[in-house]
Amino acid sequence: MTSFNHYALGAVADWMHRGLTGLAPAAPGWRRVVIAPTPIDGVTSAATSHLSPYGRIAVAWEIRDGALELTADLPAASPARSACPAARRT
């Protein structure tokens, strides 16, 4: 069993959620959400979800034909701000 409480592993998981998929809280308790994915070379898709006090928040993206396609599912009580970069062809 691996513990994500250990910094070395938790830091990677945090980067995957906040950096790669771009999902992060914009207000305490996930009241507001920011979605700003950071695609990297060799990765053509990513997805994550978080169970907030307001409900499930999910983000997925895929690079298809050179375009970044982003899908987000949010609870009605958690508005989001998104910042999508230009897709890089991998």
JSON list of C-alpha atoms in Angstrom, two decimals:
[
{"chain": "A", "resi": 1, "resn": "MET", "atom": "CA", "xyz": [0.00, 0.00, 0.00]},
{"chain": "A", "resi": 2, "resn": "THR", "atom": "CA", "xyz": [1.29, 3.45, -0.88]},
{"chain": "A", "resi": 3, "resn": "SER", "atom": "CA", "xyz": [0.50, 6.47, 1.25]},
{"chain": "A", "resi": 4, "resn": "PHE", "atom": "CA", "xyz": [-0.21, 9.75, -0.55]},
{"chain": "A", "resi": 5, "resn": "ASN", "atom": "CA", "xyz": [0.48, 11.48, 2.77]},
{"chain": "A", "resi": 6, "resn": "HIS", "atom": "CA", "xyz": [4.19, 11.08, 2.07]},
{"chain": "A", "resi": 7, "resn": "TYR", "atom": "CA", "xyz": [5.43, 14.27, 0.40]},
{"chain": "A", "resi": 8, "resn": "ALA", "atom": "CA", "xyz": [7.21, 12.56, -2.48]},
{"chain": "A", "resi": 9, "resn": "LEU", "atom": "CA", "xyz": [4.05, 10.77, -3.61]},
{"chain": "A", "resi": 10, "resn": "GLY", "atom": "CA", "xyz": [1.56, 13.47, -2.61]},
{"chain": "A", "resi": 11, "resn": "ALA", "atom": "CA", "xyz": [3.46, 16.09, -4.59]},
{"chain": "A", "resi": 12, "resn": "VAL", "atom": "CA", "xyz": [3.14, 14.00, -7.75]},
{"chain": "A", "resi": 13, "resn": "ALA", "atom": "CA", "xyz": [-0.58, 13.46, -7.17]},
{"chain": "A", "resi": 14, "resn": "ASP", "atom": "CA", "xyz": [-1.07, 17.17, -6.51]},
{"chain": "A", "resi": 15, "resn": "TRP", "atom": "CA", "xyz": [0.75, 18.05, -9.76]},
{"chain": "A", "resi": 16, "resn": "MET", "atom": "CA", "xyz": [-1.41, 15.59, -11.69]},
{"chain": "A", "resi": 17, "resn": "HIS", "atom": "CA", "xyz": [-4.61, 17.19, -10.36]},
{"chain": "A", "resi": 18, "resn": "ARG", "atom": "CA", "xyz": [-3.62, 20.88, -10.36]},
{"chain": "A", "resi": 19, "resn": "GLY", "atom": "CA", "xyz": [-1.04, 20.94, -13.13]},
{"chain": "A", "resi": 20, "resn": "LEU", "atom": "CA", "xyz": [-1.77, 18.31, -15.74]},
{"chain": "A", "resi": 21, "resn": "THR", "atom": "CA", "xyz": [-5.58, 18.22, -15.48]},
{"chain": "A", "resi": 22, "resn": "GLY", "atom": "CA", "xyz": [-5.77, 21.78, -14.16]},
{"chain": "A", "resi": 23, "resn": "LEU", "atom": "CA", "xyz": [-8.35, 21.26, -11.41]},
{"chain": "A", "resi": 24, "resn": "ALA", "atom": "CA", "xyz": [-7.88, 23.45, -8.33]},
{"chain": "A", "resi": 25, "resn": "PRO", "atom": "CA", "xyz": [-9.98, 25.28, -5.75]},
{"chain": "A", "resi": 26, "resn": "ALA", "atom": "CA", "xyz": [-10.40, 29.01, -6.29]},
{"chain": "A", "resi": 27, "resn": "ALA", "atom": "CA", "xyz": [-12.11, 29.53, -2.92]},
{"chain": "A", "resi": 28, "resn": "PRO", "atom": "CA", "xyz": [-12.07, 27.67, 0.40]},
{"chain": "A", "resi": 29, "resn": "GLY", "atom": "CA", "xyz": [-13.98, 24.39, 0.39]},
{"chain": "A", "resi": 30, "resn": "TRP", "atom": "CA", "xyz": [-14.07, 24.31, -3.42]},
{"chain": "A", "resi": 31, "resn": "ARG", "atom": "CA", "xyz": [-16.85, 26.94, -3.41]},
{"chain": "A", "resi": 32, "resn": "ARG", "atom": "CA", "xyz": [-15.36, 28.22, -6.68]},
{"chain": "A", "resi": 33, "resn": "VAL", "atom": "CA", "xyz": [-13.16, 26.24, -9.04]},
{"chain": "A", "resi": 34, "resn": "VAL", "atom": "CA", "xyz": [-10.39, 27.07, -11.49]},
{"chain": "A", "resi": 35, "resn": "ILE", "atom": "CA", "xyz": [-9.67, 24.80, -14.45]},
{"chain": "A", "resi": 36, "resn": "ALA", "atom": "CA", "xyz": [-6.36, 25.47, -16.20]},
{"chain": "A", "resi": 37, "resn": "PRO", "atom": "CA", "xyz": [-4.86, 22.31, -17.72]},
{"chain": "A", "resi": 38, "resn": "THR", "atom": "CA", "xyz": [-1.21, 22.12, -18.72]},
{"chain": "A", "resi": 39, "resn": "PRO", "atom": "CA", "xyz": [-0.76, 19.57, -21.51]},
{"chain": "A", "resi": 40, "resn": "ILE", "atom": "CA", "xyz": [2.76, 18.21, -21.87]},
{"chain": "A", "resi": 41, "resn": "ASP", "atom": "CA", "xyz": [4.52, 16.47, -24.73]},
{"chain": "A", "resi": 42, "resn": "GLY", "atom": "CA", "xyz": [3.59, 12.82, -25.00]},
{"chain": "A", "resi": 43, "resn": "VAL", "atom": "CA", "xyz": [0.36, 13.13, -23.01]},
{"chain": "A", "resi": 44, "resn": "THR", "atom": "CA", "xyz": [-2.75, 13.36, -25.18]},
{"chain": "A", "resi": 45, "resn": "SER", "atom": "CA", "xyz": [-5.44, 13.14, -22.50]},
{"chain": "A", "resi": 46, "resn": "ALA", "atom": "CA", "xyz": [-6.03, 13.40, -18.77]},
{"chain": "A", "resi": 47, "resn": "ALA", "atom": "CA", "xyz": [-8.97, 13.25, -16.37]},
{"chain": "A", "resi": 48, "resn": "THR", "atom": "CA", "xyz": [-9.60, 13.69, -12.68]},
{"chain": "A", "resi": 49, "resn": "SER", "atom": "CA", "xyz": [-12.42, 14.25, -10.22]},
{"chain": "A", "resi": 50, "resn": "HIS", "atom": "CA", "xyz": [-12.86, 15.58, -6.70]},
{"chain": "A", "resi": 51, "resn": "LEU", "atom": "CA", "xyz": [-15.74, 15.08, -4.27]},
{"chain": "A", "resi": 52, "resn": "SER", "atom": "CA", "xyz": [-16.26, 18.54, -2.79]},
{"chain": "A", "resi": 53, "resn": "PRO", "atom": "CA", "xyz": [-18.75, 19.54, -0.07]},
{"chain": "A", "resi": 54, "resn": "TYR", "atom": "CA", "xyz": [-20.96, 20.82, -2.93]},
{"chain": "A", "resi": 55, "resn": "GLY", "atom": "CA", "xyz": [-20.78, 17.65, -5.03]},
{"chain": "A", "resi": 56, "resn": "ARG", "atom": "CA", "xyz": [-18.54, 15.88, -7.54]},
{"chain": "A", "resi": 57, "resn": "ILE", "atom": "CA", "xyz": [-16.28, 18.03, -9.73]},
{"chain": "A", "resi": 58, "resn": "ALA", "atom": "CA", "xyz": [-14.79, 16.32, -12.78]},
{"chain": "A", "resi": 59, "resn": "VAL", "atom": "CA", "xyz": [-12.44, 17.53, -15.50]},
{"chain": "A", "resi": 60, "resn": "ALA", "atom": "CA", "xyz": [-11.21, 15.71, -18.60]},
{"chain": "A", "resi": 61, "resn": "TRP", "atom": "CA", "xyz": [-9.29, 16.90, -21.62]},
{"chain": "A", "resi": 62, "resn": "GLU", "atom": "CA", "xyz": [-8.02, 15.37, -24.82]},
{"chain": "A", "resi": 63, "resn": "ILE", "atom": "CA", "xyz": [-5.94, 16.66, -27.69]},
{"chain": "A", "resi": 64, "resn": "ARG", "atom": "CA", "xyz": [-7.71, 15.67, -30.89]},
{"chain": "A", "resi": 65, "resn": "ASP", "atom": "CA", "xyz": [-6.56, 16.90, -34.33]},
{"chain": "A", "resi": 66, "resn": "GLY", "atom": "CA", "xyz": [-4.37, 19.54, -32.68]},
{"chain": "A", "resi": 67, "resn": "ALA", "atom": "CA", "xyz": [-7.22, 21.01, -30.60]},
{"chain": "A", "resi": 68, "resn": "LEU", "atom": "CA", "xyz": [-7.66, 20.72, -26.86]},
{"chain": "A", "resi": 69, "resn": "GLU", "atom": "CA", "xyz": [-11.16, 19.50, -26.00]},
{"chain": "A", "resi": 70, "resn": "LEU", "atom": "CA", "xyz": [-12.11, 20.16, -22.37]},
{"chain": "A", "resi": 71, "resn": "THR", "atom": "CA", "xyz": [-15.06, 18.70, -20.50]},
{"chain": "A", "resi": 72, "resn": "ALA", "atom": "CA", "xyz": [-16.03, 19.75, -16.98]},
{"chain": "A", "resi": 73, "resn": "ASP", "atom": "CA", "xyz": [-18.86, 18.58, -14.73]},
{"chain": "A", "resi": 74, "resn": "LEU", "atom": "CA", "xyz": [-19.56, 20.93, -11.82]},
{"chain": "A", "resi": 75, "resn": "PRO", "atom": "CA", "xyz": [-22.14, 21.19, -9.07]},
{"chain": "A", "resi": 76, "resn": "ALA", "atom": "CA", "xyz": [-24.49, 24.16, -9.56]},
{"chain": "A", "resi": 77, "resn": "ALA", "atom": "CA", "xyz": [-23.09, 25.75, -6.38]},
{"chain": "A", "resi": 78, "resn": "SER", "atom": "CA", "xyz": [-19.47, 25.71, -7.63]},
{"chain": "A", "resi": 79, "resn": "PRO", "atom": "CA", "xyz": [-18.89, 28.11, -10.53]},
{"chain": "A", "resi": 80, "resn": "ALA", "atom": "CA", "xyz": [-15.66, 27.71, -12.47]},
{"chain": "A", "resi": 81, "resn": "ARG", "atom": "CA", "xyz": [-13.17, 29.90, -14.29]},
{"chain": "A", "resi": 82, "resn": "SER", "atom": "CA", "xyz": [-11.19, 28.22, -17.04]},
{"chain": "A", "resi": 83, "resn": "ALA", "atom": "CA", "xyz": [-7.96, 29.09, -18.78]},
{"chain": "A", "resi": 84, "resn": "CYS", "atom": "CA", "xyz": [-7.16, 26.71, -21.60]},
{"chain": "A", "resi": 85, "resn": "PRO", "atom": "CA", "xyz": [-3.78, 26.88, -23.34]},
{"chain": "A", "resi": 86, "resn": "ALA", "atom": "CA", "xyz": [-3.31, 26.29, -27.02]},
{"chain": "A", "resi": 87, "resn": "ALA", "atom": "CA", "xyz": [-2.89, 22.58, -27.64]},
{"chain": "A", "resi": 88, "resn": "ARG", "atom": "CA", "xyz": [0.52, 21.24, -28.57]},
{"chain": "A", "resi": 89, "resn": "ARG", "atom": "CA", "xyz": [0.62, 18.55, -31.21]},
{"chain": "A", "resi": 90, "resn": "THR", "atom": "CA", "xyz": [2.27, 15.44, -29.76]}
]
